[in-house]
PDB file of C-alpha atoms in Angstrom:
ATOM      1  CA  MET A  21       0.002   0.013   0.371  1.00 50.00           C
ATOM      2  CA  GLY A  22       1.361   3.274  -1.411  1.00 53.00           C
ATOM      3  CA  THR A  23       2.195   6.231   1.321  1.00 56.00           C
ATOM      4  CA  THR A  24      -0.560   8.278  -0.022  1.00 62.00           C
ATOM      5  CA  HIS A  25      -3.265   5.013   0.105  1.00 61.00           C
ATOM      6  CA  ARG A  26      -1.877   4.440   3.293  1.00 65.00           C
ATOM      7  CA  THR A  27      -2.988   8.446   4.222  1.00 78.00           C
ATOM      8  CA  LEU A  28      -6.139   8.119   3.262  1.00 78.00           C
ATOM      9  CA  HIS A  29      -6.940   4.654   4.391  1.00 79.00           C
ATOM     10  CA  ASN A  30      -6.191   6.424   7.829  1.00 86.00           C
ATOM     11  CA  ARG A  31      -8.058   9.423   7.141  1.00 89.00           C
ATOM     12  CA  VAL A  32     -11.145   7.368   7.048  1.00 92.00           C
ATOM     13  CA  LEU A  33     -10.802   5.342  10.080  1.00 93.00           C
ATOM     14  CA  ALA A  34      -9.474   8.500  12.299  1.00 93.00           C
ATOM     15  CA  VAL A  35     -13.180   9.349  11.543  1.00 94.00           C
ATOM     16  CA  LEU A  36     -15.579   6.908  11.061  1.00 94.00           C
ATOM     17  CA  GLY A  37     -13.776   4.564  13.806  1.00 95.00           C
ATOM     18  CA  PRO A  38     -14.267   7.226  16.708  1.00 95.00           C
ATOM     19  CA  ALA A  39     -17.937   8.045  15.772  1.00 95.00           C
ATOM     20  CA  ILE A  40     -18.564   4.006  15.874  1.00 96.00           C
ATOM     21  CA  ALA A  41     -17.226   3.742  19.065  1.00 95.00           C
ATOM     22  CA  ALA A  42     -18.830   6.657  20.569  1.00 93.00           C
ATOM     23  CA  GLY A  43     -22.161   6.015  19.622  1.00 92.00           C
ATOM     24  CA  GLU A  44     -22.966   8.800  17.224  1.00 94.00           C
ATOM     25  CA  TYR A  45     -24.225   5.501  14.798  1.00 94.00           C
ATOM     26  CA  ALA A  46     -25.975   3.622  16.617  1.00 93.00           C
ATOM     27  CA  CYS A  47     -26.358  -0.504  16.528  1.00 95.00           C
ATOM     28  CA  GLY A  48     -27.420  -1.229  12.715  1.00 94.00           C
ATOM     29  CA  HIS A  49     -27.090   2.014  11.367  1.00 96.00           C
ATOM     30  CA  THR A  50     -25.835   0.885   7.604  1.00 96.00           C
ATOM     31  CA  PHE A  51     -23.131   2.664   5.496  1.00 94.00           C
ATOM     32  CA  THR A  52     -22.671   2.063   1.731  1.00 92.00           C
ATOM     33  CA  LEU A  53     -19.162   1.685   0.323  1.00 91.00           C
ATOM     34  CA  SER A  54     -20.490   4.316  -2.593  1.00 92.00           C
ATOM     35  CA  GLY A  55     -21.556   6.627   0.481  1.00 92.00           C
ATOM     36  CA  LEU A  56     -17.871   6.780   1.746  1.00 92.00           C
ATOM     37  CA  GLU A  57     -17.053   6.807  -1.196  1.00 92.00           C
ATOM     38  CA  GLU A  58     -18.538  10.406  -1.944  1.00 93.00           C
ATOM     39  CA  GLY A  59     -18.666  11.315   1.882  1.00 92.00           C
ATOM     40  CA  PHE A  60     -14.513  11.288   2.202  1.00 92.00           C
ATOM     41  CA  GLY A  61     -13.626  12.209  -1.246  1.00 92.00           C
ATOM     42  CA  VAL A  62     -11.534   8.274  -1.761  1.00 92.00           C
ATOM     43  CA  SER A  63     -11.645   5.820  -3.965  1.00 91.00           C
ATOM     44  CA  ARG A  64     -13.678   1.948  -3.776  1.00 90.00           C
ATOM     45  CA  THR A  65     -10.828   0.207  -2.649  1.00 92.00           C
ATOM     46  CA  VAL A  66      -9.605   2.559   0.087  1.00 92.00           C
ATOM     47  CA  ALA A  67     -13.545   2.735   1.572  1.00 92.00           C
ATOM     48  CA  ARG A  68     -13.449  -1.105   1.416  1.00 92.00           C
ATOM     49  CA  GLU A  69      -9.949  -1.535   3.353  1.00 92.00           C
ATOM     50  CA  ALA A  70     -11.437   0.975   5.859  1.00 93.00           C
ATOM     51  CA  VAL A  71     -14.354  -1.145   6.605  1.00 95.00           C
ATOM     52  CA  ARG A  72     -11.905  -4.398   6.467  1.00 94.00           C
ATOM     53  CA  VAL A  73     -10.103  -2.786   9.465  1.00 95.00           C
ATOM     54  CA  LEU A  74     -13.332  -2.038  11.375  1.00 96.00           C
ATOM     55  CA  GLU A  75     -14.624  -5.216  10.475  1.00 96.00           C
ATOM     56  CA  SER A  76     -11.453  -6.920  12.122  1.00 96.00           C
ATOM     57  CA  MET A  77     -12.349  -4.965  15.158  1.00 96.00           C
ATOM     58  CA  GLY A  78     -16.045  -6.726  15.306  1.00 97.00           C
ATOM     59  CA  LEU A  79     -16.997  -2.863  14.904  1.00 97.00           C
ATOM     60  CA  VAL A  80     -19.375  -3.041  10.950  1.00 97.00           C
ATOM     61  CA  ILE A  81     -20.904  -6.272   9.399  1.00 96.00           C
ATOM     62  CA  SER A  82     -20.290  -6.122   5.514  1.00 93.00           C
ATOM     63  CA  ARG A  83     -22.788  -7.824   2.926  1.00 89.00           C
ATOM     64  CA  PRO A  84     -23.281  -7.982  -0.021  1.00 84.00           C
ATOM     65  CA  ARG A  85     -26.948  -5.945  -0.986  1.00 81.00           C
ATOM     66  CA  THR A  86     -27.202  -5.164   2.435  1.00 84.00           C
ATOM     67  CA  GLY A  87     -24.402  -2.825   3.174  1.00 90.00           C
ATOM     68  CA  ILE A  88     -21.928  -1.703   6.182  1.00 95.00           C
ATOM     69  CA  ARG A  89     -24.249  -2.374   9.534  1.00 97.00           C
ATOM     70  CA  VAL A  90     -22.817  -1.312  12.860  1.00 97.00           C
ATOM     71  CA  ARG A  91     -22.787  -4.479  15.200  1.00 97.00           C
ATOM     72  CA  PRO A  92     -23.727  -4.354  18.741  1.00 96.00           C
ATOM     73  CA  GLN A  93     -21.052  -3.358  21.107  1.00 94.00           C
ATOM     74  CA  ARG A  94     -21.200  -6.806  22.673  1.00 95.00           C
ATOM     75  CA  ASP A  95     -19.562  -7.987  19.660  1.00 96.00           C
ATOM     76  CA  TRP A  96     -16.726  -5.468  19.423  1.00 97.00           C
ATOM     77  CA  SER A  97     -13.287  -6.435  20.089  1.00 96.00           C
ATOM     78  CA  VAL A  98     -12.873  -4.810  23.292  1.00 93.00           C
ATOM     79  CA  PHE A  99      -9.580  -6.057  24.167  1.00 93.00           C
ATOM     80  CA  ASP A 100      -7.975  -4.195  20.193  1.00 93.00           C
ATOM     81  CA  PRO A 101      -5.833  -1.529  21.627  1.00 90.00           C
ATOM     82  CA  GLN A 102      -6.692   1.089  18.910  1.00 92.00           C
ATOM     83  CA  LEU A 103     -10.396   0.541  19.439  1.00 94.00           C
ATOM     84  CA  ILE A 104      -9.555   1.358  23.369  1.00 92.00           C
ATOM     85  CA  ARG A 105      -7.695   4.439  22.339  1.00 91.00           C
ATOM     86  CA  TRP A 106     -10.913   5.445  20.107  1.00 93.00           C
ATOM     87  CA  ARG A 107     -13.359   4.853  23.394  1.00 92.00           C
ATOM     88  CA  LEU A 108     -10.640   6.927  25.295  1.00 89.00           C
ATOM     89  CA  ALA A 109     -11.246  10.013  23.468  1.00 87.00           C
ATOM     90  CA  GLY A 110     -14.746   9.923  23.221  1.00 86.00           C
ATOM     91  CA  ASP A 111     -17.085  11.072  25.789  1.00 87.00           C
ATOM     92  CA  ALA A 112     -17.421   7.595  27.558  1.00 85.00           C
ATOM     93  CA  ARG A 113     -13.209   7.753  28.634  1.00 86.00           C
ATOM     94  CA  MET A 114     -14.078   7.473  31.786  1.00 86.00           C
ATOM     95  CA  ASP A 115     -16.455   4.215  31.654  1.00 88.00           C
ATOM     96  CA  GLN A 116     -13.848   2.956  29.645  1.00 88.00           C
ATOM     97  CA  LEU A 117     -11.051   3.638  32.314  1.00 87.00           C
ATOM     98  CA  ARG A 118     -13.013   1.909  34.919  1.00 87.00           C
ATOM     99  CA  SER A 119     -13.337  -1.137  32.350  1.00 90.00           C
ATOM    100  CA  LEU A 120      -9.358  -1.451  31.872  1.00 89.00           C
ATOM    101  CA  ASN A 121      -9.001  -0.553  35.683  1.00 88.00           C
ATOM    102  CA  GLU A 122     -11.169  -3.383  36.755  1.00 91.00           C
ATOM    103  CA  LEU A 123      -9.669  -5.540  33.864  1.00 93.00           C
ATOM    104  CA  ARG A 124      -6.175  -4.793  36.026  1.00 92.00           C
ATOM    105  CA  ALA A 125      -7.789  -5.832  39.280  1.00 93.00           C
ATOM    106  CA  ALA A 126      -8.729  -8.708  37.918  1.00 94.00           C
ATOM    107  CA  VAL A 127      -5.435  -9.771  36.403  1.00 96.00           C
ATOM    108  CA  GLU A 128      -2.400  -7.877  37.448  1.00 97.00           C
ATOM    109  CA  PRO A 129      -2.360  -9.010  41.423  1.00 97.00           C
ATOM    110  CA  GLY A 130      -2.552 -12.413  40.132  1.00 97.00           C
ATOM    111  CA  ALA A 131       0.152 -11.704  37.809  1.00 98.00           C
ATOM    112  CA  ALA A 132       2.293 -10.445  40.249  1.00 98.00           C
ATOM    113  CA  ALA A 133       2.320 -13.601  42.376  1.00 98.00           C
ATOM    114  CA  LEU A 134       3.104 -15.880  39.335  1.00 98.00           C
ATOM    115  CA  ALA A 135       6.217 -13.112  38.771  1.00 98.00           C
ATOM    116  CA  ALA A 136       7.401 -13.716  42.133  1.00 98.00           C
ATOM    117  CA  GLU A 137       7.685 -17.432  41.997  1.00 98.00           C
ATOM    118  CA  ARG A 138       8.695 -17.883  38.486  1.00 97.00           C
ATOM    119  CA  GLY A 139      10.610 -15.000  36.949  1.00 97.00           C
ATOM    120  CA  PRO A 140      13.898 -15.548  36.909  1.00 97.00           C
ATOM    121  CA  ALA A 141      16.545 -13.490  39.524  1.00 97.00           C
ATOM    122  CA  ASP A 142      18.289 -11.287  37.906  1.00 97.00           C
ATOM    123  CA  GLU A 143      15.144  -9.798  35.902  1.00 97.00           C
ATOM    124  CA  ARG A 144      12.975  -9.696  39.147  1.00 97.00           C
ATOM    125  CA  ALA A 145      16.081  -7.277  40.455  1.00 97.00           C
ATOM    126  CA  GLN A 146      15.578  -5.831  37.368  1.00 98.00           C
ATOM    127  CA  LEU A 147      11.752  -4.415  38.817  1.00 98.00           C
ATOM    128  CA  VAL A 148      13.493  -2.488  42.243  1.00 98.00           C
ATOM    129  CA  VAL A 149      15.778  -0.626  40.164  1.00 98.00           C
ATOM    130  CA  LEU A 150      12.543   0.591  38.017  1.00 97.00           C
ATOM    131  CA  ALA A 151      10.678   1.007  40.818  1.00 98.00           C
ATOM    132  CA  GLU A 152      13.693   3.414  41.956  1.00 97.00           C
ATOM    133  CA  GLN A 153      13.597   5.315  38.708  1.00 97.00           C
ATOM    134  CA  MET A 154       9.989   5.925  39.073  1.00 96.00           C
ATOM    135  CA  THR A 155      10.396   7.095  42.276  1.00 96.00           C
ATOM    136  CA  LEU A 156      12.753   9.645  41.183  1.00 96.00           C
ATOM    137  CA  THR A 157      11.047  10.760  37.839  1.00 94.00           C
ATOM    138  CA  GLY A 158       7.438  10.970  39.793  1.00 92.00           C
ATOM    139  CA  ARG A 159       8.811  13.433  42.469  1.00 92.00           C
ATOM    140  CA  ALA A 160      10.204  15.655  39.726  1.00 91.00           C
ATOM    141  CA  GLY A 161       6.787  15.890  38.538  1.00 87.00           C
ATOM    142  CA  ARG A 162       8.514  14.697  34.784  1.00 90.00           C
ATOM    143  CA  LEU A 163       5.670  12.218  33.759  1.00 85.00           C
ATOM    144  CA  ASP A 164       6.540  11.750  30.299  1.00 87.00           C
ATOM    145  CA  THR A 165       9.232   9.746  31.494  1.00 92.00           C
ATOM    146  CA  PHE A 166       7.459   8.719  34.801  1.00 92.00           C
ATOM    147  CA  MET A 167       4.611   7.576  31.923  1.00 90.00           C
ATOM    148  CA  ASP A 168       7.142   5.121  29.936  1.00 94.00           C
ATOM    149  CA  LEU A 169       8.569   3.724  33.022  1.00 96.00           C
ATOM    150  CA  ASP A 170       5.414   2.394  34.844  1.00 94.00           C
ATOM    151  CA  VAL A 171       4.335   0.914  31.436  1.00 94.00           C
ATOM    152  CA  THR A 172       7.305  -0.804  31.125  1.00 96.00           C
ATOM    153  CA  PHE A 173       7.146  -1.650  34.751  1.00 97.00           C
ATOM    154  CA  HIS A 174       3.619  -3.010  34.484  1.00 96.00           C
ATOM    155  CA  ARG A 175       4.220  -4.920  31.311  1.00 96.00           C
ATOM    156  CA  ARG A 176       7.279  -6.643  32.717  1.00 97.00           C
ATOM    157  CA  ILE A 177       5.540  -8.121  35.672  1.00 98.00           C
ATOM    158  CA  LEU A 178       2.937  -9.363  33.589  1.00 97.00           C
ATOM    159  CA  GLU A 179       5.481 -10.975  30.736  1.00 97.00           C
ATOM    160  CA  LEU A 180       7.368 -12.511  34.121  1.00 98.00           C
ATOM    161  CA  SER A 181       4.276 -14.815  35.302  1.00 98.00           C
ATOM    162  CA  GLY A 182       5.387 -17.273  33.079  1.00 96.00           C
ATOM    163  CA  ASN A 183       1.192 -16.813  31.366  1.00 97.00           C
ATOM    164  CA  GLU A 184       1.449 -16.055  27.471  1.00 96.00           C
ATOM    165  CA  MET A 185      -2.274 -15.423  28.705  1.00 95.00           C
ATOM    166  CA  LEU A 186      -1.358 -12.348  31.004  1.00 96.00           C
ATOM    167  CA  ALA A 187       1.387 -11.808  29.211  1.00 96.00           C
ATOM    168  CA  GLY A 188      -1.044 -10.838  26.111  1.00 94.00           C
ATOM    169  CA  LEU A 189      -3.167  -8.195  28.111  1.00 94.00           C
ATOM    170  CA  SER A 190       0.144  -6.194  28.254  1.00 93.00           C
ATOM    171  CA  ASP A 191      -1.072  -3.366  25.601  1.00 91.00           C
ATOM    172  CA  VAL A 192      -4.196  -3.415  26.985  1.00 90.00           C
ATOM    173  CA  VAL A 193      -2.984  -2.788  30.173  1.00 89.00           C
ATOM    174  CA  THR A 194      -0.645   0.112  28.876  1.00 89.00           C
ATOM    175  CA  GLU A 195      -3.799   1.974  27.289  1.00 85.00           C
ATOM    176  CA  VAL A 196      -4.849   2.736  30.689  1.00 81.00           C
ATOM    177  CA  LEU A 197      -1.827   4.159  31.963  1.00 84.00           C
ATOM    178  CA  VAL A 198      -0.927   6.321  28.866  1.00 84.00           C
ATOM    179  CA  GLY A 199      -4.657   7.032  29.022  1.00 77.00           C
ATOM    180  CA  ARG A 200      -4.730   8.956  32.394  1.00 73.00           C
ATOM    181  CA  THR A 201      -1.680  11.346  31.220  1.00 72.00           C
ATOM    182  CA  SER A 202      -2.432  11.583  27.394  1.00 72.00           C
ATOM    183  CA  TYR A 203      -5.919  13.238  29.048  1.00 69.00           C
ATOM    184  CA  ASP A 204      -4.645  14.736  32.191  1.00 67.00           C
ATOM    185  CA  LEU A 205      -6.322  12.576  34.241  1.00 64.00           C
ATOM    186  CA  MET A 206      -2.464  11.879  35.930  1.00 67.00           C
ATOM    187  CA  PRO A 207      -2.193  14.347  39.479  1.00 67.00           C
ATOM    188  CA  HIS A 208       1.185  16.815  38.470  1.00 71.00           C
ATOM    189  CA  GLN A 209       3.286  14.524  40.666  1.00 79.00           C
ATOM    190  CA  PRO A 210       2.278  11.031  41.476  1.00 85.00           C
ATOM    191  CA  ARG A 211       0.941   9.874  44.826  1.00 87.00           C
ATOM    192  CA  PRO A 212       3.774   9.690  47.057  1.00 90.00           C
ATOM    193  CA  GLU A 213       1.947   6.154  48.361  1.00 90.00           C
ATOM    194  CA  ALA A 214       1.277   5.111  44.178  1.00 90.00           C
ATOM    195  CA  LEU A 215       5.490   5.577  44.488  1.00 94.00           C
ATOM    196  CA  ARG A 216       5.876   3.632  47.468  1.00 96.00           C
ATOM    197  CA  LEU A 217       3.612   0.447  46.550  1.00 96.00           C
ATOM    198  CA  HIS A 218       5.646   0.177  43.043  1.00 97.00           C
ATOM    199  CA  THR A 219       8.155  -0.165  45.417  1.00 97.00           C
ATOM    200  CA  ALA A 220       7.093  -2.784  47.729  1.00 98.00           C
ATOM    201  CA  VAL A 221       6.003  -4.724  44.770  1.00 98.00           C
ATOM    202  CA  ALA A 222       8.961  -4.590  42.903  1.00 98.00           C
ATOM    203  CA  GLN A 223      11.037  -5.606  46.699  1.00 98.00           C
ATOM    204  CA  ALA A 224       8.231  -8.420  47.046  1.00 98.00           C
ATOM    205  CA  ILE A 225       8.565 -10.368  43.592  1.00 98.00           C
ATOM    206  CA  ARG A 226      12.658  -9.822  43.812  1.00 98.00           C
ATOM    207  CA  ASP A 227      12.774 -11.473  47.412  1.00 98.00           C
ATOM    208  CA  GLY A 228      10.366 -14.342  45.773  1.00 98.00           C
ATOM    209  CA  LEU A 229       7.060 -13.382  48.095  1.00 98.00           C
ATOM    210  CA  PRO A 230       4.333 -14.069  46.223  1.00 98.00           C
ATOM    211  CA  ASP A 231       1.701 -13.342  48.578  1.00 98.00           C
ATOM    212  CA  VAL A 232       2.901  -9.418  49.543  1.00 98.00           C
ATOM    213  CA  ALA A 233       3.345  -8.845  45.941  1.00 98.00           C
ATOM    214  CA  GLU A 234      -0.677  -9.998  45.131  1.00 98.00           C
ATOM    215  CA  ALA A 235      -1.164  -7.777  47.990  1.00 98.00           C
ATOM    216  CA  ALA A 236       0.576  -4.880  47.072  1.00 97.00           C
ATOM    217  CA  MET A 237      -0.176  -4.916  43.482  1.00 97.00           C
ATOM    218  CA  ARG A 238      -4.020  -4.563  44.572  1.00 96.00           C
ATOM    219  CA  ALA A 239      -3.526  -2.023  46.645  1.00 95.00           C
ATOM    220  CA  ILE A 240      -2.400   0.069  43.699  1.00 93.00           C
ATOM    221  CA  VAL A 241      -5.221  -0.721  41.526  1.00 91.00           C
ATOM    222  CA  THR A 242      -7.565  -0.092  44.178  1.00 90.00           C
ATOM    223  CA  GLU A 243      -5.306   3.623  44.553  1.00 83.00           C
ATOM    224  CA  VAL A 244      -6.059   4.414  40.660  1.00 80.00           C
ATOM    225  CA  ALA A 245      -9.685   3.071  41.054  1.00 78.00           C
ATOM    226  CA  ASP A 246     -10.005   5.917  44.244  1.00 78.00           C
ATOM    227  CA  ALA A 247      -8.471   8.174  41.985  1.00 72.00           C
ATOM    228  CA  LEU A 248     -10.520   7.818  38.787  1.00 72.00           C
ATOM    229  CA  LYS A 249     -13.559   8.055  41.245  1.00 74.00           C
ATOM    230  CA  ASP A 250     -11.739  11.896  43.003  1.00 65.00           C
ATOM    231  CA  THR A 251     -11.440  12.807  39.138  1.00 60.00           C
ATOM    232  CA  HIS A 252     -14.853  12.262  38.316  1.00 51.00           C
ATOM    233  CA  PRO A 253     -16.906  11.465  41.364  1.00 39.00           C
ATOM    234  CA  SER A 254     -20.215  11.451  39.915  1.00 36.00           C
ATOM    235  CA  GLN A 255     -19.091   8.805  37.680  1.00 34.00           C
ATOM    236  CA  GLY A 256     -17.757   6.297  40.245  1.00 30.00           C
TER     237      GLY A 256
END
């Protein structure tokens, strides 16, 4: 696919994807390829390729003679990182963040326990170094660097669990971490309790203490849930 072709394809997706994800087109709403061609000023090939991407996410279904129909939300590929980003960009951002954090609460404490049991000693020790770097950058208010370290920290724990299914959720967990920073839902400096808990998780995993690692990680996701409620108490 050429650069111009790809740009046009992405332009269609950048408008249509977030609109469907935000509910601007209700379940059952029907598009046509000719309508997309005309509305976006693109070729039939570009329109068709954009629809294929939306189909791969479960947002629409395309059938001959019946057009391109928006599918019910229960059919969406809700773990798709692009779909998560689109949903975070819409008015239901807090609902999406809450769903993501509830997933984290169900997954990450157990992953931390497994990492303490299964992770190679040198890699477990490296988590403590990451936690120390997070504390330094967090106290300095360097949120972009802190976010990068935080993403690496949580991804490594999922990977160290030794469970490929848990590791496969790394991109999903990343989206809630990035989303809070991208939409100014993080304090200017991470809360001292959050920094302390990351250090506690890292030390427990390094020391091979699964119960302690699990409890500390559960406290982290609970702290995030509380922070989201404080940001939008009416939605908590």
